[in-house]
mmCIF file of C-alpha atoms and ligand atoms in Angstrom:
data_model
loop_
_atom_site.group_PDB
_atom_site.id
_atom_site.type_symbol
_atom_site.label_atom_id
_atom_site.label_comp_id
_atom_site.label_asym_id
_atom_site.label_seq_id
_atom_site.Cartn_x
_atom_site.Cartn_y
_atom_site.Cartn_z
ATOM 1 C CA MET A 1 108.236 80.658 161.601
ATOM 2 C CA LYS A 2 109.627 83.946 163.067
ATOM 3 C CA GLN A 3 112.163 84.427 160.582
ATOM 4 C CA ALA A 4 109.638 83.933 157.801
ATOM 5 C CA PHE A 5 107.540 87.060 159.789
ATOM 6 C CA TYR A 6 110.728 89.360 159.694
ATOM 7 C CA ARG A 7 111.407 88.452 155.805
ATOM 8 C CA ILE A 8 107.661 89.365 154.917
ATOM 9 C CA SER A 9 107.855 92.470 157.049
ATOM 10 C CA LEU A 10 111.224 93.523 155.622
ATOM 11 C CA LEU A 11 109.772 92.874 152.158
ATOM 12 C CA LEU A 12 106.656 94.854 152.752
ATOM 13 C CA PHE A 13 108.764 97.752 154.274
ATOM 14 C CA LEU A 14 110.873 97.918 151.120
ATOM 15 C CA LEU A 15 107.737 97.583 148.734
ATOM 16 C CA MET A 16 105.902 100.371 150.401
ATOM 17 C CA GLY A 17 108.995 102.534 150.188
ATOM 18 C CA MET A 18 109.271 101.664 146.530
ATOM 19 C CA LEU A 19 105.650 102.590 146.097
ATOM 20 C CA SER A 20 105.869 105.786 148.004
ATOM 21 C CA ALA A 21 108.701 107.038 145.771
ATOM 22 C CA VAL A 22 106.698 106.429 142.767
ATOM 23 C CA VAL A 23 103.758 108.373 143.989
ATOM 24 C CA GLN A 24 105.933 111.126 144.829
ATOM 25 C CA ALA A 25 107.711 111.319 141.507
ATOM 26 C CA ALA A 26 104.525 111.237 139.505
ATOM 27 C CA PRO A 27 104.206 114.734 138.060
ATOM 28 C CA ALA A 28 100.844 116.996 138.699
ATOM 29 C CA PRO A 29 98.309 116.358 135.937
ATOM 30 C CA SER A 30 98.752 118.896 133.271
ATOM 31 C CA ILE A 31 97.976 118.501 129.487
ATOM 32 C CA GLN A 32 99.049 120.741 126.998
ATOM 33 C CA LEU A 33 96.679 121.626 124.294
ATOM 34 C CA TRP A 34 97.308 123.740 121.512
ATOM 35 C CA MET A 35 94.651 125.222 119.349
ATOM 36 C CA ASN A 36 95.315 127.743 116.365
ATOM 37 C CA GLY A 37 98.850 128.582 117.639
ATOM 38 C CA GLU A 38 97.470 129.340 121.292
ATOM 39 C CA ARG A 39 97.938 127.380 124.375
ATOM 40 C CA MET A 40 94.630 126.355 125.814
ATOM 41 C CA LYS A 41 94.213 125.427 129.392
ATOM 42 C CA PRO A 42 92.082 122.532 130.205
ATOM 43 C CA LYS A 43 89.047 123.500 132.545
ATOM 44 C CA ILE A 44 86.387 121.153 133.538
ATOM 45 C CA PRO A 45 88.184 117.709 133.434
ATOM 46 C CA PRO A 46 85.482 114.965 132.309
ATOM 47 C CA GLN A 47 84.121 116.181 128.978
ATOM 48 C CA ILE A 48 85.594 113.082 127.185
ATOM 49 C CA GLN A 49 87.128 110.071 128.853
ATOM 50 C CA VAL A 50 89.835 108.131 126.961
ATOM 51 C CA ASN A 51 92.365 105.408 128.322
ATOM 52 C CA GLY A 52 95.836 106.422 129.471
ATOM 53 C CA GLN A 53 97.363 104.753 126.374
ATOM 54 C CA ALA A 54 95.575 106.888 124.136
ATOM 55 C CA VAL A 55 96.456 110.098 126.070
ATOM 56 C CA THR A 56 100.028 109.559 126.137
ATOM 57 C CA GLU A 57 99.961 108.613 122.690
ATOM 58 C CA LEU A 58 98.240 111.928 121.397
ATOM 59 C CA PHE A 59 99.822 114.191 123.962
ATOM 60 C CA GLY A 60 103.258 112.851 124.547
ATOM 61 C CA GLN A 61 104.629 112.958 128.017
ATOM 62 C CA ASN A 62 101.840 115.700 129.146
ATOM 63 C CA GLY A 63 99.117 113.193 130.092
ATOM 64 C CA SER A 64 99.272 111.552 133.268
ATOM 65 C CA TRP A 65 96.861 109.305 135.457
ATOM 66 C CA ASP A 66 93.964 110.592 137.569
ATOM 67 C CA LYS A 67 94.814 109.743 141.255
ATOM 68 C CA GLY A 68 93.873 105.977 141.543
ATOM 69 C CA LYS A 69 91.881 105.971 138.555
ATOM 70 C CA THR A 70 92.390 103.730 135.592
ATOM 71 C CA THR A 71 91.202 106.439 133.088
ATOM 72 C CA TYR A 72 92.253 110.109 132.068
ATOM 73 C CA SER A 73 89.942 112.784 131.960
ATOM 74 C CA ILE A 74 90.530 115.806 129.578
ATOM 75 C CA SER A 75 88.413 118.485 128.384
ATOM 76 C CA SER A 76 88.376 119.306 124.568
ATOM 77 C CA LYS A 77 85.869 122.020 124.489
ATOM 78 C CA ALA A 78 85.870 123.478 128.007
ATOM 79 C CA VAL A 79 89.286 125.361 127.577
ATOM 80 C CA ASN A 80 90.549 128.867 128.758
ATOM 81 C CA LYS A 81 93.210 130.852 126.704
ATOM 82 C CA VAL A 82 96.533 131.547 128.554
ATOM 83 C CA ASP A 83 99.061 134.050 127.767
ATOM 84 C CA GLU A 84 101.756 131.764 126.127
ATOM 85 C CA LYS A 85 102.517 131.730 122.466
ATOM 86 C CA PRO A 86 104.746 129.149 120.784
ATOM 87 C CA LYS A 87 108.240 130.570 120.416
ATOM 88 C CA VAL A 88 108.987 129.271 116.885
ATOM 89 C CA VAL A 89 107.446 131.488 114.546
ATOM 90 C CA ILE A 90 107.221 129.778 111.155
ATOM 91 C CA GLU A 91 104.269 129.716 108.956
ATOM 92 C CA LYS A 92 102.197 126.648 109.836
ATOM 93 C CA VAL A 93 100.364 124.536 107.383
ATOM 94 C CA LYS A 94 96.747 124.115 108.798
ATOM 95 C CA ILE A 95 95.216 120.833 108.820
ATOM 96 C CA THR A 96 91.793 121.581 107.397
ATOM 97 C CA GLY A 97 90.101 118.087 106.908
ATOM 98 C CA LEU A 98 90.215 114.464 107.965
ATOM 99 C CA VAL A 99 88.353 112.256 105.695
ATOM 100 C CA GLN A 100 87.805 108.422 105.831
ATOM 101 C CA LYS A 101 86.110 106.425 103.067
ATOM 102 C CA GLU A 102 86.218 102.676 103.558
ATOM 103 C CA GLU A 103 89.855 101.663 104.172
ATOM 104 C CA MET A 104 91.301 104.868 103.174
ATOM 105 C CA ILE A 105 92.226 108.029 105.094
ATOM 106 C CA GLU A 106 92.774 111.300 103.794
ATOM 107 C CA ILE A 107 94.568 114.184 105.895
ATOM 108 C CA GLU A 108 94.072 117.588 103.952
ATOM 109 C CA ALA A 109 95.778 120.689 104.566
ATOM 110 C CA ASN A 110 96.097 124.064 103.331
ATOM 111 C CA GLY A 111 99.491 123.854 101.932
ATOM 112 C CA GLU A 112 102.455 121.473 101.119
ATOM 113 C CA VAL A 113 102.534 119.028 103.809
ATOM 114 C CA GLN A 114 105.229 117.032 105.215
ATOM 115 C CA ALA A 115 104.637 114.037 107.368
ATOM 116 C CA LYS A 116 106.203 110.824 109.133
ATOM 117 C CA HIS A 117 104.602 107.611 109.879
ATOM 118 C CA PHE A 118 105.209 104.458 111.810
ATOM 119 C CA THR A 119 103.280 101.553 113.413
ATOM 120 C CA MET A 120 102.776 100.566 117.120
ATOM 121 C CA ASN A 121 101.284 97.201 118.331
ATOM 122 C CA ASN A 122 98.930 95.776 120.760
ATOM 123 C CA PRO A 123 96.568 97.021 119.404
ATOM 124 C CA PHE A 124 98.228 97.802 115.814
ATOM 125 C CA ARG A 125 98.105 101.333 115.211
ATOM 126 C CA ILE A 126 99.258 103.494 112.460
ATOM 127 C CA VAL A 127 100.596 106.864 113.637
ATOM 128 C CA VAL A 128 100.790 109.843 111.217
ATOM 129 C CA ASP A 129 102.715 112.881 112.467
ATOM 130 C CA VAL A 130 102.077 116.064 110.230
ATOM 131 C CA GLN A 131 105.377 118.296 110.578
ATOM 132 C CA ASN A 132 104.875 121.992 111.421
ATOM 133 C CA ALA A 133 101.258 121.798 111.312
ATOM 134 C CA GLU A 134 98.187 122.895 113.244
ATOM 135 C CA LEU A 135 94.806 121.518 113.816
ATOM 136 C CA ALA A 136 91.972 123.428 112.113
ATOM 137 C CA LEU A 137 89.353 121.012 111.467
ATOM 138 C CA GLN A 138 86.198 122.533 110.133
ATOM 139 C CA SER A 139 84.255 119.630 111.683
ATOM 140 C CA PRO A 140 85.521 116.385 113.521
ATOM 141 C CA LEU A 141 86.025 113.340 111.839
ATOM 142 C CA GLN A 142 83.069 110.754 111.995
ATOM 143 C CA LEU A 143 84.342 107.325 111.623
ATOM 144 C CA ASP A 144 82.354 105.665 108.765
ATOM 145 C CA LYS A 145 82.045 101.951 109.442
ATOM 146 C CA GLU A 146 80.170 101.495 105.980
ATOM 147 C CA GLY A 147 82.540 99.486 103.690
ATOM 148 C CA GLN A 148 85.087 98.610 106.379
ATOM 149 C CA VAL A 149 85.247 96.656 109.619
ATOM 150 C CA ILE A 150 89.186 97.062 110.344
ATOM 151 C CA ILE A 151 89.405 100.593 111.462
ATOM 152 C CA LYS A 152 88.304 100.759 115.270
ATOM 153 C CA THR A 153 89.145 104.261 116.032
ATOM 154 C CA ILE A 154 90.927 107.258 114.427
ATOM 155 C CA ARG A 155 92.299 109.707 117.121
ATOM 156 C CA TYR A 156 94.128 113.007 116.377
ATOM 157 C CA SER A 157 95.391 115.887 118.302
ATOM 158 C CA GLN A 158 98.009 118.648 118.420
ATOM 159 C CA PHE A 159 100.576 116.601 119.759
ATOM 160 C CA SER A 160 103.376 119.163 120.243
ATOM 161 C CA PRO A 161 103.196 123.137 119.182
ATOM 162 C CA ASN A 162 104.610 121.927 115.715
ATOM 163 C CA ILE A 163 103.125 118.250 115.233
ATOM 164 C CA VAL A 164 99.676 117.273 114.375
ATOM 165 C CA ARG A 165 99.349 113.373 115.182
ATOM 166 C CA ILE A 166 96.690 111.243 113.581
ATOM 167 C CA VAL A 167 96.414 107.574 115.122
ATOM 168 C CA ILE A 168 94.418 104.981 113.150
ATOM 169 C CA GLU A 169 93.785 102.238 115.369
ATOM 170 C CA LEU A 170 93.040 98.800 113.837
ATOM 171 C CA GLN A 171 91.030 95.668 115.258
ATOM 172 C CA GLY A 172 93.531 93.443 113.667
ATOM 173 C CA SER A 173 96.602 94.233 111.243
ATOM 174 C CA ALA A 174 97.108 95.505 107.895
ATOM 175 C CA THR A 175 99.972 96.787 105.786
ATOM 176 C CA TYR A 176 99.320 100.284 103.910
ATOM 177 C CA ASP A 177 100.327 102.819 101.335
ATOM 178 C CA PHE A 178 101.382 106.083 102.594
ATOM 179 C CA LYS A 179 101.539 108.984 100.155
ATOM 180 C CA VAL A 180 102.036 112.663 100.502
ATOM 181 C CA GLU A 181 100.423 114.402 97.481
ATOM 182 C CA GLY A 182 101.133 118.024 97.739
ATOM 183 C CA GLU A 183 98.555 119.174 100.134
ATOM 184 C CA LYS A 184 97.246 115.878 101.028
ATOM 185 C CA VAL A 185 98.353 112.839 103.035
ATOM 186 C CA VAL A 186 96.745 109.631 101.911
ATOM 187 C CA VAL A 187 96.940 106.382 103.933
ATOM 188 C CA LYS A 188 95.348 103.344 102.304
ATOM 189 C CA LEU A 189 95.134 100.204 104.178
ATOM 190 C CA LYS A 190 95.876 96.891 102.233
ATOM 191 C CA ASP A 191 96.103 93.248 103.023
ATOM 192 C CA VAL A 192 93.806 93.797 105.822
ATOM 193 C CA HIS A 193 93.419 91.184 108.455
ATOM 194 C CA GLU A 194 90.823 91.260 110.871
ATOM 195 C CA LEU A 195 91.505 90.058 114.423
ATOM 196 C CA GLU A 196 90.284 86.459 114.571
ATOM 197 C CA LEU A 197 89.868 84.697 117.726
ATOM 198 C CA PRO A 198 91.229 81.102 117.715
ATOM 199 C CA SER A 199 88.079 78.871 117.740
ATOM 200 C CA SER A 200 88.252 75.573 119.808
ATOM 201 C CA GLN A 201 85.808 74.200 117.501
ATOM 202 C CA LEU A 202 87.509 74.283 114.023
ATOM 203 C CA PRO A 203 86.239 71.663 111.656
ATOM 204 C CA ALA A 204 88.740 69.307 110.833
ATOM 205 C CA ASN A 205 88.651 67.816 107.227
ATOM 206 C CA GLN A 206 86.134 65.144 107.783
ATOM 207 C CA GLU A 207 87.001 63.154 104.910
ATOM 208 C CA GLY A 208 90.610 62.894 105.404
ATOM 209 C CA GLU A 209 93.937 64.148 106.793
ATOM 210 C CA SER A 210 92.623 63.718 110.335
ATOM 211 C CA LEU A 211 95.762 62.747 111.537
ATOM 212 C CA GLU A 212 97.384 66.126 110.608
ATOM 213 C CA ALA A 213 94.319 67.957 112.603
ATOM 214 C CA GLU A 214 94.513 66.111 115.859
ATOM 215 C CA ILE A 215 97.501 67.761 117.461
ATOM 216 C CA PRO A 216 96.316 70.419 120.051
ATOM 217 C CA THR A 217 95.778 74.149 119.193
ATOM 218 C CA ILE A 218 98.229 77.297 119.610
ATOM 219 C CA GLN A 219 97.240 80.747 119.103
ATOM 220 C CA PRO A 220 97.597 81.891 115.681
ATOM 221 C CA ASP A 221 100.440 84.533 114.785
ATOM 222 C CA THR A 222 98.645 87.796 114.175
ATOM 223 C CA ILE A 223 101.762 89.652 113.465
ATOM 224 C CA ILE A 224 102.269 89.971 109.922
ATOM 225 C CA PRO A 225 105.574 91.049 108.076
ATOM 226 C CA LEU A 226 105.735 94.613 107.243
ATOM 227 C CA ILE A 227 107.869 94.420 104.069
ATOM 228 C CA PRO A 228 105.495 94.048 101.329
ATOM 229 C CA LEU A 229 106.071 90.751 99.198
ATOM 230 C CA ALA A 230 105.725 92.932 95.905
ATOM 231 C CA THR A 231 108.698 94.868 96.984
ATOM 232 C CA LYS A 232 110.915 92.056 97.958
ATOM 233 C CA GLU A 233 113.483 91.214 95.616
ATOM 234 C CA LEU A 234 113.268 87.582 96.339
ATOM 235 C CA VAL A 235 110.337 85.728 97.911
ATOM 236 C CA LYS A 236 111.080 82.358 99.201
ATOM 237 C CA ILE A 237 108.515 79.839 98.997
ATOM 238 C CA VAL A 238 108.198 76.356 100.501
ATOM 239 C CA VAL A 239 106.419 73.843 98.170
ATOM 240 C CA ASP A 240 105.313 70.666 100.449
ATOM 241 C CA ALA A 241 104.249 67.620 98.382
ATOM 242 C CA GLY A 242 102.099 65.757 100.765
ATOM 243 C CA HIS A 243 102.842 62.359 102.236
ATOM 244 C CA GLY A 244 105.453 60.250 100.716
ATOM 245 C CA GLY A 245 107.716 57.266 101.204
ATOM 246 C CA THR A 246 106.301 54.890 103.745
ATOM 247 C CA ASP A 247 103.025 57.132 103.911
ATOM 248 C CA PRO A 248 101.092 56.816 100.725
ATOM 249 C CA GLY A 249 98.657 59.086 101.916
ATOM 250 C CA ALA A 250 94.771 58.351 100.544
ATOM 251 C CA ILE A 251 94.509 55.425 98.049
ATOM 252 C CA GLY A 252 91.610 55.106 95.643
ATOM 253 C CA ASN A 253 91.214 53.887 92.036
ATOM 254 C CA ARG A 254 94.832 52.246 92.167
ATOM 255 C CA LEU A 255 96.304 55.501 92.639
ATOM 256 C CA ARG A 256 98.301 56.991 95.665
ATOM 257 C CA GLU A 257 97.911 60.410 96.997
ATOM 258 C CA LYS A 258 101.749 60.590 97.512
ATOM 259 C CA ASP A 259 102.383 60.165 93.702
ATOM 260 C CA LEU A 260 99.801 62.544 92.605
ATOM 261 C CA THR A 261 100.973 65.561 95.172
ATOM 262 C CA LEU A 262 104.729 64.950 94.155
ATOM 263 C CA GLY A 263 103.665 65.291 90.267
ATOM 264 C CA ILE A 264 101.729 68.663 90.900
ATOM 265 C CA SER A 265 104.358 69.843 93.410
ATOM 266 C CA GLN A 266 107.271 69.258 91.009
ATOM 267 C CA LYS A 267 105.562 70.947 88.248
ATOM 268 C CA LEU A 268 104.559 73.750 90.600
ATOM 269 C CA ALA A 269 108.272 74.161 91.510
ATOM 270 C CA GLU A 270 109.284 74.222 88.250
ATOM 271 C CA ASN A 271 107.193 77.062 87.204
ATOM 272 C CA LEU A 272 108.267 78.889 90.219
ATOM 273 C CA ARG A 273 111.886 78.530 89.552
ATOM 274 C CA ALA A 274 111.277 79.769 86.077
ATOM 275 C CA ASP A 275 110.327 83.041 87.698
ATOM 276 C CA PRO A 276 113.246 85.093 89.111
ATOM 277 C CA LYS A 277 110.963 86.680 91.755
ATOM 278 C CA PHE A 278 110.954 83.178 93.513
ATOM 279 C CA ASP A 279 113.222 81.234 95.716
ATOM 280 C CA VAL A 280 111.975 77.715 95.853
ATOM 281 C CA VAL A 281 112.590 75.113 98.665
ATOM 282 C CA MET A 282 110.784 71.745 98.436
ATOM 283 C CA THR A 283 110.316 69.540 101.682
ATOM 284 C CA ARG A 284 110.688 66.554 99.447
ATOM 285 C CA GLU A 285 111.911 66.026 95.996
ATOM 286 C CA GLY A 286 111.065 62.573 95.627
ATOM 287 C CA ASP A 287 109.450 59.770 97.258
ATOM 288 C CA THR A 288 110.462 60.462 100.832
ATOM 289 C CA PHE A 289 108.656 60.922 103.828
ATOM 290 C CA PRO A 290 109.713 64.051 106.163
ATOM 291 C CA GLU A 291 107.376 63.919 109.363
ATOM 292 C CA LEU A 292 105.068 66.924 109.733
ATOM 293 C CA PRO A 293 107.278 68.844 112.295
ATOM 294 C CA GLU A 294 110.158 68.482 109.995
ATOM 295 C CA ARG A 295 108.276 69.981 107.104
ATOM 296 C CA VAL A 296 107.093 72.983 109.425
ATOM 297 C CA LYS A 297 110.883 73.242 110.637
ATOM 298 C CA ILE A 298 112.141 73.416 107.098
ATOM 299 C CA ALA A 299 109.506 76.312 106.491
ATOM 300 C CA ASN A 300 110.309 78.257 109.573
ATOM 301 C CA GLY A 301 114.033 77.458 109.442
ATOM 302 C CA GLU A 302 114.404 78.781 105.928
ATOM 303 C CA LYS A 303 112.488 81.901 107.075
ATOM 304 C CA ALA A 304 110.122 81.347 104.032
ATOM 305 C CA ASP A 305 107.713 83.958 102.981
ATOM 306 C CA LEU A 306 105.148 81.564 101.715
ATOM 307 C CA PHE A 307 104.185 77.916 102.159
ATOM 308 C CA ILE A 308 101.987 75.883 100.218
ATOM 309 C CA SER A 309 101.067 72.223 100.721
ATOM 310 C CA VAL A 310 99.525 70.003 98.196
ATOM 311 C CA HIS A 311 97.269 67.153 98.836
ATOM 312 C CA ILE A 312 94.435 64.971 97.351
ATOM 313 C CA ASN A 313 91.361 64.319 99.320
ATOM 314 C CA SER A 314 89.593 61.141 99.927
ATOM 315 C CA ALA A 315 86.043 59.943 101.299
ATOM 316 C CA THR A 316 84.452 56.430 102.083
ATOM 317 C CA SER A 317 81.672 57.216 99.411
ATOM 318 C CA SER A 318 83.003 57.412 95.852
ATOM 319 C CA SER A 319 80.470 60.220 95.190
ATOM 320 C CA ALA A 320 82.399 62.838 97.335
ATOM 321 C CA LYS A 321 83.946 65.258 94.877
ATOM 322 C CA GLY A 322 85.462 68.921 94.618
ATOM 323 C CA THR A 323 88.382 70.987 95.290
ATOM 324 C CA GLU A 324 89.055 73.066 98.595
ATOM 325 C CA THR A 325 91.693 75.172 99.881
ATOM 326 C CA TYR A 326 92.570 75.532 103.701
ATOM 327 C CA TYR A 327 94.096 78.142 105.689
ATOM 328 C CA TYR A 328 94.512 78.583 109.315
ATOM 329 C CA THR A 329 96.060 81.884 110.433
ATOM 330 C CA ALA A 330 94.412 85.216 110.052
ATOM 331 C CA LYS A 331 97.070 86.391 107.682
ATOM 332 C CA SER A 332 96.703 83.508 105.367
ATOM 333 C CA LYS A 333 93.236 83.923 104.529
ATOM 334 C CA THR A 334 93.892 86.403 101.559
ATOM 335 C CA TYR A 335 96.505 83.922 100.338
ATOM 336 C CA ALA A 336 94.105 81.054 100.331
ATOM 337 C CA ASN A 337 91.274 82.920 98.549
ATOM 338 C CA THR A 338 93.880 83.954 95.898
ATOM 339 C CA VAL A 339 95.116 80.544 95.194
ATOM 340 C CA HIS A 340 91.612 78.993 95.536
ATOM 341 C CA LYS A 341 90.377 81.359 92.656
ATOM 342 C CA TYR A 342 92.672 80.123 90.241
ATOM 343 C CA LEU A 343 92.677 76.359 91.227
ATOM 344 C CA ILE A 344 89.013 75.995 90.924
ATOM 345 C CA GLN A 345 89.090 77.257 87.397
ATOM 346 C CA ALA A 346 91.942 74.821 86.593
ATOM 347 C CA THR A 347 90.258 71.716 87.999
ATOM 348 C CA GLY A 348 86.887 72.226 87.034
ATOM 349 C CA PHE A 349 85.756 70.403 89.965
ATOM 350 C CA SER A 350 82.964 71.471 92.280
ATOM 351 C CA ASP A 351 83.600 74.341 94.663
ATOM 352 C CA ARG A 352 84.204 73.009 98.171
ATOM 353 C CA LYS A 353 85.330 76.711 99.115
ATOM 354 C CA VAL A 354 88.071 78.020 101.074
ATOM 355 C CA LYS A 355 88.089 76.713 104.673
ATOM 356 C CA LYS A 356 89.820 77.309 108.039
ATOM 357 C CA ALA A 357 91.296 74.240 109.636
ATOM 358 C CA ARG A 358 94.263 73.573 111.936
ATOM 359 C CA PHE A 359 96.420 71.307 110.046
ATOM 360 C CA GLN A 360 99.766 71.153 111.462
ATOM 361 C CA VAL A 361 101.738 72.352 108.443
ATOM 362 C CA ILE A 362 99.525 75.554 108.028
ATOM 363 C CA ARG A 363 99.036 76.049 111.595
ATOM 364 C CA ASP A 364 102.838 75.923 112.646
ATOM 365 C CA THR A 365 104.474 77.634 109.798
ATOM 366 C CA LYS A 366 105.110 81.217 110.645
ATOM 367 C CA MET A 367 104.332 82.657 107.219
ATOM 368 C CA PRO A 368 101.293 82.811 105.097
ATOM 369 C CA ALA A 369 100.382 79.187 104.506
ATOM 370 C CA VAL A 370 97.879 77.202 102.580
ATOM 371 C CA LEU A 371 96.830 73.609 102.002
ATOM 372 C CA VAL A 372 95.152 72.829 98.788
ATOM 373 C CA GLU A 373 93.153 69.622 98.356
ATOM 374 C CA ILE A 374 92.986 69.116 94.612
ATOM 375 C CA GLY A 375 90.144 66.517 94.279
ATOM 376 C CA PHE A 376 88.937 63.240 95.649
ATOM 377 C CA ILE A 377 91.164 60.221 94.725
ATOM 378 C CA THR A 378 88.144 57.795 95.844
ATOM 379 C CA ASN A 379 86.038 59.771 93.097
ATOM 380 C CA PRO A 380 86.791 57.650 89.884
ATOM 381 C CA SER A 381 86.322 60.686 87.542
ATOM 382 C CA GLU A 382 88.400 63.185 89.444
ATOM 383 C CA ALA A 383 91.083 60.437 90.125
ATOM 384 C CA LYS A 384 91.483 59.861 86.561
ATOM 385 C CA GLN A 385 91.927 63.349 85.646
ATOM 386 C CA MET A 386 94.530 63.988 88.531
ATOM 387 C CA ALA A 387 96.601 61.049 87.265
ATOM 388 C CA ASP A 388 96.764 62.875 83.910
ATOM 389 C CA GLU A 389 100.018 64.734 83.276
ATOM 390 C CA GLU A 390 98.130 67.581 81.267
ATOM 391 C CA PHE A 391 95.991 68.014 84.131
ATOM 392 C CA GLN A 392 98.685 68.209 86.488
ATOM 393 C CA LYS A 393 100.404 70.684 84.705
ATOM 394 C CA ARG A 394 96.964 72.920 84.515
ATOM 395 C CA VAL A 395 96.769 72.775 88.307
ATOM 396 C CA ALA A 396 100.527 73.577 88.496
ATOM 397 C CA ASP A 397 99.847 76.737 86.178
ATOM 398 C CA ALA A 398 97.002 77.798 88.369
ATOM 399 C CA LEU A 399 98.764 77.450 91.658
ATOM 400 C CA TYR A 400 101.395 79.430 90.368
ATOM 401 C CA LYS A 401 99.346 82.112 88.886
ATOM 402 C CA GLY A 402 97.403 82.486 92.312
ATOM 403 C CA ILE A 403 100.723 82.608 94.299
ATOM 404 C CA ARG A 404 102.162 85.263 91.828
ATOM 405 C CA GLU A 405 99.042 87.586 92.241
ATOM 406 C CA PHE A 406 99.130 87.360 95.956
ATOM 407 C CA VAL A 407 102.680 88.186 96.018
ATOM 408 C CA ASP A 408 102.118 91.362 93.650
ATOM 409 C CA GLN A 409 99.371 92.430 95.866
ATOM 410 C CA ASN A 410 100.799 92.088 99.082
HETATM 411 ZN ZN1 LIG B 501 97.079 64.385 102.445
#
């Protein structure tokens, strides 16, 4: 008992020593603000309040915490001039405008600009550093929410005497095009994925595939690859023919799901293999049954860029009909929409739309992944068509077109 007391005392003593060292090492609050080439001195602090992360990001190491507070207080308007000029005398380009229209941000200057850009995570931010520049905005940027929901804030500052920093913070993630066009910098967001909270009440496919939906949930992966698929020399895609071997899948109208999914998947793989852009991996080439975790393992192990799983639906009622496409992670939504657009045209069946569900193969795979339900095997008319080779070819062509379009645009 006594020993434990000494141990705790020693621990507390050490902890307090460490804490006081940290407090003493903390620099006195000083934020350098440069405006029109002159150093400005912050006067009355709490004009604007922003969090510490934003300040450090905009003012580099010059920001510091208010004693015991969780926010920084800096003044943007109430500033005093001090007699200190920047030492480097190079003609600087003036940043005269910041314009945001929907998912595009333009930085305007009065001369040729040079800029660097990079991203930061949690939350996802795009940072643009305009070199040898100074802020000379005519009016402050007002964030326009019209036509976009992804941009949360746009912050900007004279980061250092020679660098103007613009930080675009997103609620979610995106890739982007970055262009310097003479006196303008253009940042155009693409492949936008709003941050979606995982729902615990996701609908499972009620008419089939319930086994695949019964596995407990994990958080979807919201980090997306930054190398655009369009610029990749080779896009690796995993084609997953549903069921197989000892697992026939749904049965109806004397047909087995596993045969139809294999037929369509083989034709799709053939299309993809004819396109030099793709490297194709199939989870099964014949009538075998890889377990679901094995299919996921193949896709993740191969570090595939895309995943597609082909299934056929079923229901107790023979009148149930239509085509649907499933996705689970936020980054798979555009992929699902693009594939579905072509698929629905090809089947001509009624549109059961693009839906979100946590089927294991699209939930645990780390790349954009979709699961298509071509039609209902229990519906006599749809079953008959799906058994037809020509129909299968048409569906495979459509899936290929959807995949190719997604690759070209992302
Ligand atoms: Zn199935």
